[in-house]
Short mmCIF file of C-alpha atoms in Angstrom, two decimals:
data_model
loop_
_atom_site.label_atom_id
_atom_site.label_comp_id
_atom_site.label_asym_id
_atom_site.label_seq_id
_atom_site.Cartn_x
_atom_site.Cartn_y
_atom_site.Cartn_z
CA MET A 1 179.96 71.47 118.04
CA ASN A 2 177.32 71.82 120.74
CA ASP A 3 175.00 68.97 121.55
CA PRO A 4 171.77 69.52 119.84
CA LYS A 5 169.77 67.32 122.23
CA THR A 6 170.50 69.77 125.10
CA ASP A 7 171.00 73.33 123.94
CA VAL A 8 168.82 74.01 120.96
CA GLU A 9 167.07 76.74 123.22
CA THR A 10 170.32 78.44 124.23
CA ARG A 11 171.39 78.41 120.47
CA LEU A 12 168.06 79.89 119.41
CA ARG A 13 168.58 82.63 122.01
CA ARG A 14 171.82 83.65 120.61
CA LEU A 15 170.27 84.24 117.02
CA ARG A 16 169.54 87.92 116.17
CA LEU A 17 166.78 88.71 113.61
CA ALA A 18 167.56 90.87 110.47
CA PRO A 19 166.71 94.33 111.32
CA LEU A 20 163.90 96.34 109.78
CA PRO A 21 165.28 98.12 106.69
CA ASP A 22 165.13 101.93 106.84
CA GLU A 23 163.81 102.25 103.21
CA LEU A 24 160.67 100.19 104.08
CA LYS A 25 159.01 103.24 105.82
CA ARG A 26 159.48 105.32 102.75
CA ARG A 27 157.83 102.59 100.50
CA VAL A 28 155.04 102.29 103.00
CA MET A 29 154.49 105.89 102.95
CA ALA A 30 154.51 106.15 99.29
CA ALA A 31 152.26 103.41 98.60
CA ALA A 32 149.65 103.85 101.50
CA SER A 33 146.79 106.02 100.29
CA LEU A 34 144.59 107.24 103.08
CA ALA A 35 140.78 107.14 102.93
CA PRO A 36 138.73 110.43 103.20
CA ARG A 37 138.13 112.10 106.46
CA ALA A 38 135.67 110.45 108.67
CA SER A 39 132.42 112.22 109.12
CA TRP A 40 130.72 113.17 112.49
CA ARG A 41 128.10 110.42 111.79
CA ASP A 42 130.91 107.97 111.39
CA ARG A 43 132.54 109.04 114.56
CA ALA A 44 129.23 108.85 116.44
CA TRP A 45 128.54 105.41 115.18
CA TYR A 46 131.88 103.97 116.16
CA SER A 47 131.95 105.74 119.53
CA ARG A 48 131.10 103.35 122.23
CA ALA A 49 129.94 106.35 124.40
CA TRP A 50 127.43 107.24 121.77
CA ARG A 51 126.31 103.69 121.65
CA VAL A 52 125.77 103.27 125.23
CA ALA A 53 123.90 106.52 125.38
CA ALA A 54 121.56 105.39 122.57
CA ALA A 55 120.93 102.02 124.50
CA CYS A 56 120.13 103.82 127.61
CA THR A 57 117.70 106.27 126.03
CA LEU A 58 116.02 103.37 124.24
CA LEU A 59 115.65 101.51 127.59
CA ALA A 60 114.35 104.50 129.36
CA VAL A 61 111.68 105.37 126.58
CA VAL A 62 110.66 101.63 127.06
CA VAL A 63 110.39 101.75 130.82
CA VAL A 64 108.40 105.00 130.83
CA ASP A 65 106.04 103.59 127.95
CA ARG A 66 105.60 100.44 130.21
CA TRP A 67 105.05 102.60 133.30
CA SER A 68 102.35 104.80 131.93
CA ALA A 69 100.49 101.63 130.53
CA GLY A 70 100.32 100.42 134.10
CA ALA A 71 102.51 97.45 133.58
CA PHE A 72 104.30 97.81 136.90
CA ARG A 73 101.27 98.37 138.95
CA THR A 74 101.01 96.03 142.03
CA GLY A 75 98.01 95.76 144.34
CA GLY A 76 96.02 98.91 144.44
CA GLU A 77 92.96 98.18 142.41
CA ALA A 78 92.71 94.68 143.27
CA THR A 79 89.82 92.93 140.97
CA VAL A 80 86.83 91.54 142.80
CA SER A 81 85.35 88.32 141.81
CA PRO A 82 81.78 88.21 140.99
CA ALA A 83 81.16 85.69 143.78
CA ALA A 84 82.77 87.80 146.33
CA ALA A 85 80.87 90.80 145.23
CA GLU A 86 77.57 89.12 145.57
CA ARG A 87 78.37 87.84 149.05
CA THR A 88 79.30 91.39 150.17
CA TRP A 89 75.81 92.57 148.70
CA VAL A 90 73.67 89.85 150.50
CA THR A 91 75.74 90.64 153.80
CA ALA A 92 75.00 94.24 153.54
CA GLY A 93 71.20 93.38 152.67
CA VAL A 94 70.81 91.05 155.62
CA ALA A 95 72.53 93.64 158.00
CA ASP A 96 70.11 96.40 156.69
CA MET A 97 67.08 94.21 157.77
CA GLY A 98 68.21 94.47 161.24
CA VAL A 99 69.52 90.89 161.57
CA PRO A 100 72.37 90.55 164.13
CA ALA A 101 75.97 90.37 162.45
CA GLU A 102 76.71 86.97 163.58
CA MET A 103 73.61 85.58 162.16
CA ALA A 104 73.86 87.62 159.05
CA ALA A 105 77.20 85.93 158.41
CA ARG A 106 75.93 82.53 158.91
CA LEU A 107 72.83 83.25 156.64
CA THR A 108 75.36 84.43 154.03
CA ALA A 109 77.48 81.54 154.23
CA ARG A 110 74.47 79.29 153.74
CA ALA A 111 73.00 81.23 150.85
CA GLU A 112 73.01 79.37 147.73
CA PHE A 113 74.36 81.86 145.03
CA VAL A 114 72.89 81.28 141.68
CA PRO A 115 74.48 83.31 138.72
CA LEU A 116 72.48 86.22 138.22
CA THR A 117 71.86 88.42 135.01
CA ALA A 118 73.04 91.95 135.00
CA ALA A 119 69.45 93.16 135.32
CA GLU A 120 68.99 91.47 138.47
CA THR A 121 72.24 92.74 139.99
CA SER A 122 71.04 96.43 139.20
CA ASP A 123 69.90 98.75 141.77
CA ASP A 124 66.38 98.13 140.88
CA ALA A 125 66.60 94.53 141.61
CA ARG A 126 68.18 95.55 145.08
CA ALA A 127 65.37 97.85 145.78
CA ALA A 128 62.70 95.32 144.85
CA MET A 129 64.26 92.70 147.20
CA ARG A 130 64.21 95.21 150.14
CA MET B 1 144.54 108.36 110.94
CA ALA B 2 140.82 108.11 110.27
CA ASP B 3 141.05 111.89 109.63
CA GLY B 4 143.31 111.33 106.54
CA ASP B 5 146.45 112.26 108.78
CA ARG B 6 149.79 111.01 107.05
CA GLU B 7 151.60 111.94 110.22
CA ALA B 8 149.45 109.35 112.23
CA LEU B 9 150.43 106.66 109.84
CA ALA B 10 153.84 107.58 110.21
CA GLU B 11 153.84 107.43 113.97
CA LEU B 12 151.81 104.06 113.94
CA TYR B 13 154.76 102.84 111.69
CA ASP B 14 157.10 103.87 114.04
CA ARG B 15 155.53 102.28 116.86
CA HIS B 16 154.56 98.79 115.51
CA ALA B 17 156.75 98.25 112.25
CA ALA B 18 159.67 96.71 114.01
CA ALA B 19 157.63 94.32 115.83
CA LEU B 20 155.50 93.48 112.84
CA PHE B 21 158.63 92.85 110.77
CA ARG B 22 160.12 90.38 113.23
CA HIS B 23 156.57 88.62 113.26
CA GLY B 24 156.71 88.51 109.42
CA LEU B 25 160.24 87.13 109.62
CA ALA B 26 159.28 84.54 112.22
CA LEU B 27 156.35 83.32 109.68
CA ALA B 28 157.85 83.79 106.36
CA GLY B 29 161.50 83.33 107.08
CA SER B 30 162.97 85.75 104.49
CA SER B 31 163.37 89.55 104.94
CA ALA B 32 162.04 90.37 101.49
CA ASP B 33 158.67 88.50 102.43
CA ALA B 34 158.51 90.13 105.82
CA GLU B 35 158.88 93.46 104.22
CA ASP B 36 156.02 92.71 101.76
CA LEU B 37 154.01 91.63 104.68
CA VAL B 38 154.52 94.69 106.68
CA GLN B 39 153.98 96.93 103.84
CA GLY B 40 150.61 95.08 103.13
CA VAL B 41 149.51 95.59 106.53
CA PHE B 42 149.89 99.34 106.69
CA VAL B 43 148.68 99.87 102.92
CA LYS B 44 145.53 97.99 103.82
CA LEU B 45 145.18 99.82 107.29
CA ALA B 46 145.52 103.25 105.50
CA GLY B 47 142.55 102.33 103.20
CA PHE B 48 140.29 101.23 105.91
CA GLY B 49 139.07 104.84 106.49
CA VAL B 50 136.18 105.04 109.08
CA ARG B 51 136.64 101.41 109.90
CA LEU B 52 139.78 102.53 111.84
CA LEU B 53 137.33 104.08 114.54
CA GLY B 54 136.25 100.59 115.36
CA ILE B 55 139.71 99.23 116.09
CA ARG B 56 140.28 99.13 119.90
CA CYS B 57 143.85 97.67 120.11
CA ALA B 58 145.95 98.43 117.00
CA GLY B 59 149.05 96.69 117.64
CA ALA B 60 147.25 93.25 118.13
CA TYR B 61 144.94 94.12 115.07
CA MET B 62 147.84 94.61 112.91
CA HIS B 63 149.58 91.45 114.01
CA ARG B 64 146.70 89.54 113.21
CA MET B 65 146.26 91.12 109.80
CA LEU B 66 150.04 90.25 108.93
CA ARG B 67 149.28 86.50 110.15
CA THR B 68 146.33 86.43 107.93
CA ALA B 69 148.02 87.77 105.04
CA PHE B 70 150.71 85.28 105.36
CA LEU B 71 148.52 82.35 105.93
CA GLU B 72 146.11 83.49 102.82
CA GLY B 73 149.23 83.62 100.66
CA VAL B 74 150.48 80.19 101.83
CA ARG B 75 146.95 78.75 100.98
CA HIS B 76 147.12 80.35 97.43
CA ARG B 77 150.72 79.14 96.73
CA GLY B 78 150.02 75.69 98.11
CA VAL B 79 152.95 74.44 100.33
CA ALA B 80 155.09 76.96 102.07
CA ALA B 81 158.65 77.21 100.69
CA GLU B 82 161.30 76.17 103.05
CA VAL B 83 163.27 79.32 103.46
CA PRO B 84 166.19 79.63 106.00
CA LEU B 85 165.59 82.18 108.66
CA ASP B 86 167.16 85.63 107.94
CA THR B 87 169.22 86.64 110.71
CA LEU B 88 171.56 89.29 111.47
CA ASP B 89 174.97 88.17 110.07
CA VAL B 90 176.85 88.77 113.22
CA ALA B 91 180.65 88.29 112.84
CA ALA B 92 180.86 84.63 114.03
CA GLY B 93 184.15 83.87 115.92
CA THR B 94 184.96 80.54 114.29
CA GLY B 95 183.80 78.51 111.35
CA ALA B 96 182.26 76.01 113.56
CA GLU B 97 179.87 78.40 115.08
CA GLU B 98 178.99 80.10 111.75
CA ALA B 99 178.21 76.51 110.52
CA ASP B 100 176.22 75.83 113.59
CA ARG B 101 174.25 79.15 113.04
CA LEU B 102 173.47 78.31 109.45
CA ALA B 103 172.42 74.81 110.33
CA LEU B 104 169.99 76.23 112.90
CA GLU B 105 168.52 78.69 110.52
CA THR B 106 167.90 76.05 107.91
CA ALA B 107 166.31 73.75 110.39
CA LEU B 108 164.16 76.62 111.54
CA GLY B 109 163.20 77.22 107.73
CA GLY B 110 162.22 73.51 107.61
CA LEU B 111 159.57 73.86 110.47
CA PRO B 112 155.84 74.36 109.67
CA ALA B 113 155.34 78.38 109.71
CA GLU B 114 153.09 78.00 112.88
CA GLN B 115 155.69 76.20 114.82
CA ARG B 116 158.45 78.41 113.56
CA GLU B 117 156.41 81.56 114.50
CA VAL B 118 156.10 80.53 118.05
CA ILE B 119 159.67 79.31 118.36
CA VAL B 120 161.25 82.35 116.85
CA LEU B 121 158.98 84.78 118.86
CA HIS B 122 159.54 83.04 122.06
CA SER B 123 163.15 81.90 122.08
CA VAL B 124 164.65 84.39 119.63
CA GLN B 125 162.72 87.52 120.49
CA GLY B 126 161.83 86.73 124.07
CA LEU B 127 158.03 87.06 124.02
CA THR B 128 155.99 85.28 126.69
CA PHE B 129 153.37 82.49 125.40
CA ARG B 130 150.77 85.00 126.72
CA GLU B 131 152.01 87.59 124.55
CA ILE B 132 152.35 85.48 121.42
CA ALA B 133 148.77 84.54 121.97
CA GLY B 134 147.72 88.05 122.26
CA MET B 135 149.33 88.71 118.91
CA THR B 136 148.09 85.80 117.08
CA GLY B 137 144.66 85.42 118.60
CA VAL B 138 145.44 81.58 119.15
CA SER B 139 145.00 80.15 122.78
CA MET B 140 148.12 80.03 125.05
CA TRP B 141 147.92 76.34 125.37
CA THR B 142 148.04 75.89 121.55
CA ILE B 143 150.92 78.20 121.53
CA ALA B 144 152.79 76.12 124.11
CA SER B 145 151.95 72.80 122.33
CA ARG B 146 153.47 74.22 118.97
CA TYR B 147 156.57 75.45 120.95
CA ARG B 148 157.11 72.00 122.30
CA LEU B 149 156.29 70.10 119.14
CA GLY B 150 158.56 72.59 117.09
CA LEU B 151 161.41 72.21 119.60
CA GLU B 152 161.20 68.57 119.36
CA ARG B 153 161.19 68.71 115.55
CA LEU B 154 164.13 71.12 115.60
CA ARG B 155 166.05 68.96 117.94
CA GLY B 156 165.30 65.91 115.53
CA MET B 157 166.55 67.85 112.68
CA LEU B 158 169.76 68.97 114.18
CA GLY B 159 170.43 65.67 115.88
CA THR B 160 170.55 63.94 112.32
CA ARG B 161 173.09 66.24 111.11
#
């Protein structure tokens, strides 16, 4: 008898499993009842190409929607702070008075900006100041 | 097959039944149980209908179905019965060789199903650990570990005889 400690694997390799019985196929074919034919909706649902196309379409719709809402706009219409707008307005007013540009800049820098009401910043107020 | 085509079922059977039967044999030990497992897989698969369209790799899927069916059966029955492995009764040269083969089959039947599965698929069928891992859905390291433990156990069983 072979030494079991050394050649179990060799002995295993010599084994031949029982073959598949021929009549099993007949039994399987007789017992199996196939489900009804798949509809085009099922085919579409289980199709990977369809799922990818649907996901891409959804993504495109979201991107176009965001684009039209201005979510991707950078720069362009930069918002101007009220203080900067007032500074520009004062500079322009001083320049209109005929003050040299350098002095106008100094005067603007020294000017004490007090928050104004909407009425004061209107065109009428500017005209009254002139 | 999702179109209710019996020819497709027959083709699927021709392509995978032999490997499934050997897998069933490796798990269950007896030909009768392996036949039941294979039949169960095909009957269940035929009833899947549209769900068949979602299966990417039919071979691996069926092997896992077979394995799950076997393990569920064991769970319901409790402890799995020790069945000597059914092998082809090749005309053995001598009485000693025949006794040796029978001892090996009986020892294989005494192993836990998951260890026997790996040992039979690897040593008898010649599948690689990677192939077995693909069939069973178990990691290759676990397969290798089961093989080593099963072989040690087998050696112990045969060594005491």
